XYZ file of C-alpha atoms in Angstrom:
290
model
C -92.232 46.561 23.559
C -92.748 47.994 20.076
C -90.980 50.966 18.508
C -93.333 53.338 16.725
C -92.104 53.605 13.091
C -93.000 57.302 12.998
C -90.857 58.001 16.032
C -87.986 55.936 14.593
C -88.243 57.846 11.296
C -87.956 61.091 13.237
C -84.666 59.952 14.803
C -83.393 59.047 11.320
C -84.345 62.494 10.044
C -82.418 64.153 12.878
C -79.390 61.977 12.097
C -79.578 62.807 8.374
C -80.164 66.539 8.706
C -77.931 67.209 11.703
C -80.294 69.363 13.770
C -83.836 69.205 15.073
C -84.746 72.354 13.139
C -83.537 70.891 9.842
C -85.333 67.605 10.558
C -88.547 69.514 11.223
C -88.399 71.077 7.761
C -87.962 67.671 6.108
C -90.744 66.112 8.170
C -92.972 69.208 7.783
C -93.644 69.467 11.484
C -92.508 72.002 14.075
C -89.128 71.734 15.834
C -90.989 71.314 19.126
C -92.832 68.317 17.646
C -89.527 66.758 16.631
C -88.200 67.333 20.137
C -91.331 65.805 21.656
C -91.109 62.708 19.469
C -87.458 62.269 20.367
C -88.222 62.687 24.084
C -91.117 60.240 23.862
C -89.062 57.474 22.280
C -86.143 58.018 24.658
C -88.529 57.721 27.610
C -90.122 54.577 26.171
C -86.757 52.888 25.596
C -85.094 54.282 28.698
C -82.041 55.346 26.689
C -80.555 58.505 25.266
C -80.768 58.268 21.480
C -79.356 61.586 20.302
C -76.659 63.820 21.763
C -77.952 67.379 21.218
C -74.764 68.742 19.696
C -74.297 70.552 16.387
C -74.489 68.450 14.356
C -76.602 66.060 16.417
C -74.827 62.784 17.163
C -76.402 59.374 17.599
C -75.647 57.206 20.574
C -75.256 53.450 20.112
C -78.932 53.047 20.977
C -79.813 55.765 18.498
C -77.874 53.960 15.753
C -79.972 50.825 16.373
C -83.181 52.844 16.030
C -81.974 54.478 12.812
C -81.144 51.076 11.310
C -84.698 49.978 12.104
C -86.175 53.152 10.568
C -84.225 52.695 7.326
C -85.176 49.024 7.091
C -88.854 49.828 7.586
C -88.717 52.551 4.903
C -87.017 50.178 2.463
C -89.491 47.345 3.041
C -92.411 49.765 2.785
C -91.122 51.001 -0.579
C -90.822 47.439 -1.880
C -94.299 46.552 -0.620
C -95.913 49.588 -2.232
C -94.090 48.788 -5.442
C -95.498 45.273 -5.369
C -98.974 46.787 -5.009
C -98.379 49.213 -7.861
C -98.578 52.168 -5.481
C -94.942 53.247 -5.469
C -95.774 56.357 -7.500
C -97.903 57.660 -4.640
C -95.021 57.877 -2.159
C -92.009 60.222 -1.972
C -88.891 59.145 -3.855
C -86.895 56.833 -1.591
C -83.493 58.062 -0.446
C -80.778 55.405 -0.377
C -77.703 56.202 1.741
C -74.544 54.517 0.425
C -70.887 54.691 1.432
C -68.032 54.705 -1.063
C -64.332 55.447 -1.066
C -63.160 58.608 -2.850
C -61.238 56.868 -5.633
C -64.197 54.663 -6.569
C -66.473 57.702 -6.593
C -64.048 59.532 -8.892
C -63.508 56.663 -11.315
C -66.379 54.176 -11.674
C -69.137 54.385 -9.050
C -71.228 57.310 -10.272
C -72.317 56.017 -13.729
C -74.327 53.078 -12.336
C -75.942 55.371 -9.771
C -77.016 57.778 -12.500
C -78.620 54.922 -14.407
C -80.325 53.651 -11.260
C -81.690 57.084 -10.351
C -83.266 57.378 -13.780
C -84.626 53.840 -13.931
C -85.851 53.484 -10.349
C -86.671 57.057 -9.353
C -84.481 56.996 -6.258
C -82.347 59.650 -4.592
C -78.853 58.628 -3.524
C -77.217 60.006 -0.386
C -73.483 59.302 -0.772
C -71.117 59.198 2.179
C -67.441 59.302 1.272
C -64.767 57.688 3.393
C -61.637 55.613 3.022
C -62.376 52.062 1.829
C -60.986 50.788 5.147
C -63.590 52.759 7.115
C -66.827 52.652 5.098
C -67.934 49.473 6.880
C -68.286 51.507 10.086
C -71.058 53.499 8.405
C -72.950 50.220 7.907
C -72.574 49.333 11.570
C -73.950 52.685 12.661
C -76.968 52.472 10.356
C -75.833 55.588 8.500
C -75.863 53.721 5.175
C -77.595 50.650 3.760
C -74.693 49.478 1.618
C -71.037 50.301 1.111
C -68.001 49.807 -1.097
C -65.372 48.575 1.341
C -62.044 46.777 1.470
C -63.319 44.507 4.243
C -64.079 40.959 3.118
C -65.556 39.975 6.483
C -69.208 40.989 6.595
C -70.380 43.482 9.153
C -72.921 41.967 11.538
C -76.276 41.816 9.782
C -74.793 42.338 6.331
C -73.909 40.253 3.288
C -70.712 40.708 1.297
C -69.716 40.048 -2.322
C -66.472 40.817 -4.212
C -66.459 43.676 -6.725
C -62.928 43.564 -8.147
C -59.560 45.169 -7.618
C -58.583 48.842 -7.862
C -54.955 49.033 -8.991
C -52.597 51.866 -8.043
C -49.184 52.730 -9.442
C -46.583 55.181 -8.190
C -46.748 58.033 -10.699
C -45.195 61.459 -11.142
C -45.086 64.369 -13.578
C -42.153 64.401 -16.055
C -40.492 67.604 -14.816
C -40.844 66.368 -11.244
C -39.085 63.130 -12.186
C -36.286 65.070 -13.890
C -35.813 67.189 -10.762
C -36.030 64.594 -8.008
C -35.058 61.340 -9.707
C -32.283 62.396 -12.068
C -30.117 59.710 -10.435
C -32.891 57.120 -10.575
C -35.707 56.048 -8.258
C -33.577 54.847 -5.367
C -34.067 54.635 -1.597
C -31.914 57.750 -1.279
C -33.882 59.850 -3.781
C -37.231 58.570 -2.463
C -36.281 59.648 1.057
C -35.898 63.237 -0.190
C -38.650 63.514 -2.830
C -41.991 64.868 -1.537
C -45.072 62.757 -2.114
C -48.810 63.410 -1.931
C -51.001 61.757 0.727
C -54.784 61.807 0.444
C -55.182 62.336 4.188
C -53.624 61.139 7.415
C -55.336 57.762 7.166
C -54.030 57.099 3.657
C -51.316 54.430 3.772
C -50.882 53.606 0.068
C -47.780 55.746 -0.417
C -46.320 54.400 2.814
C -46.888 50.803 1.685
C -45.228 51.414 -1.668
C -42.255 53.129 -0.032
C -41.860 50.098 2.222
C -41.534 47.867 -0.866
C -38.585 50.064 -1.889
C -36.947 49.851 1.515
C -37.917 53.375 2.607
C -39.708 54.310 5.833
C -42.365 56.973 5.214
C -41.614 58.790 8.470
C -39.594 61.894 7.755
C -40.230 61.938 3.988
C -41.709 65.298 2.860
C -45.404 65.119 1.953
C -48.454 67.140 0.993
C -52.081 66.378 1.906
C -54.724 66.696 -0.802
C -57.991 65.110 0.468
C -59.996 64.861 -2.779
C -59.527 62.230 -5.445
C -59.659 64.431 -8.563
C -57.562 67.099 -6.871
C -55.117 64.450 -5.682
C -54.493 63.260 -9.239
C -54.261 66.890 -10.379
C -51.676 67.618 -7.691
C -49.536 64.760 -8.987
C -49.941 66.004 -12.578
C -48.876 69.501 -11.494
C -45.699 68.153 -9.948
C -46.584 68.762 -6.317
C -45.262 65.297 -5.518
C -45.424 61.692 -6.605
C -48.389 59.591 -5.560
C -50.263 56.335 -5.952
C -52.685 57.022 -8.787
C -55.508 54.601 -9.660
C -55.019 52.917 -13.031
C -58.438 54.281 -14.020
C -57.127 57.857 -13.573
C -53.942 57.297 -15.608
C -54.329 59.188 -18.893
C -50.820 58.339 -20.037
C -49.411 61.753 -19.136
C -47.549 60.620 -16.029
C -44.320 58.711 -15.528
C -44.475 55.313 -13.821
C -41.858 55.200 -11.054
C -41.739 51.421 -11.240
C -42.038 49.011 -8.378
C -45.021 46.761 -7.731
C -48.532 48.105 -8.242
C -50.709 48.096 -5.155
C -53.947 46.151 -5.515
C -56.880 47.032 -3.274
C -59.651 44.433 -3.335
C -63.093 46.017 -3.052
C -66.281 44.435 -1.763
C -69.944 45.345 -1.701
C -71.546 45.007 1.707
C -75.237 45.605 2.244
C -77.823 44.947 4.876
C -78.882 41.316 4.900
C -82.432 42.298 4.108
C -84.693 40.928 1.385
C -85.236 44.080 -0.651
C -85.810 44.206 -4.387
C -84.619 47.819 -4.518
C -81.373 47.198 -2.643
C -80.681 44.026 -4.632
C -81.221 45.896 -7.910
C -78.676 48.514 -6.831
C -76.199 45.760 -5.930
C -76.578 44.073 -9.327
C -75.996 47.316 -11.245
C -72.971 48.272 -9.136
C -71.462 44.783 -9.499
C -71.940 44.867 -13.286
C -70.090 48.183 -13.550
C -67.322 46.923 -11.280
C -66.813 43.818 -13.454
C -66.536 46.083 -16.487
C -63.887 48.473 -15.180
C -62.039 46.913 -12.218
C -59.233 44.384 -12.414
C -60.023 40.789 -11.502
């Protein structure tokens, strides 16, 4: 059995755009044609590929088809480039996953350079560094910044460097909450800022000071720039990346937390994907800790 690349690309468009109507606009065909292509491939494979919700959701079988579609598109782009015909095709779109702190501190400059030099469009997916690898497994992205050193099936992995965090707070906040010092007693009462409910950095640092995070007051600010701003405004203390420390915050002491980052990408011979990896790795070596 063979999977028609055009049908696979249609499934990928539905996954990217979220609805059949939106996919039809990107593909420049009617919504009914998108629906017919989807139905045809599902009948051929004998599996449901897309759950018709809003947004549309891929099944496990659908994820496999989307991975194939993205790989075909990438290899086709490389082949046309080798023939000198890359200018005759639409700009390739490269889906990548990255954690919020990397996006806010070091990841965007190399992407800007790559977009200019290679003529590519980048589709960024933001998630916690502990969860970006899942986007590789699903076929949502071709490469990811992740904290997982073990490669996802079908992917290669290489180290990028270490993102360092320190417990920081605004001066007036320190004067208010830590007048008697940064102790287990004062830490149990002082509110801190969590990125979201999957963020464990503050909890890990509290544990090094002998404090259980449960029961400690906290705020949730799920955006990296806004998170650092919330700490600067005195909303609470928080683990701030060294790259976001402008010298205006007070270090609460204790050990810094070091999060090792890795680049995982599909284990596919692609000049375009390898070029992106080289540029990202060079930027990481320049700004991240070893």
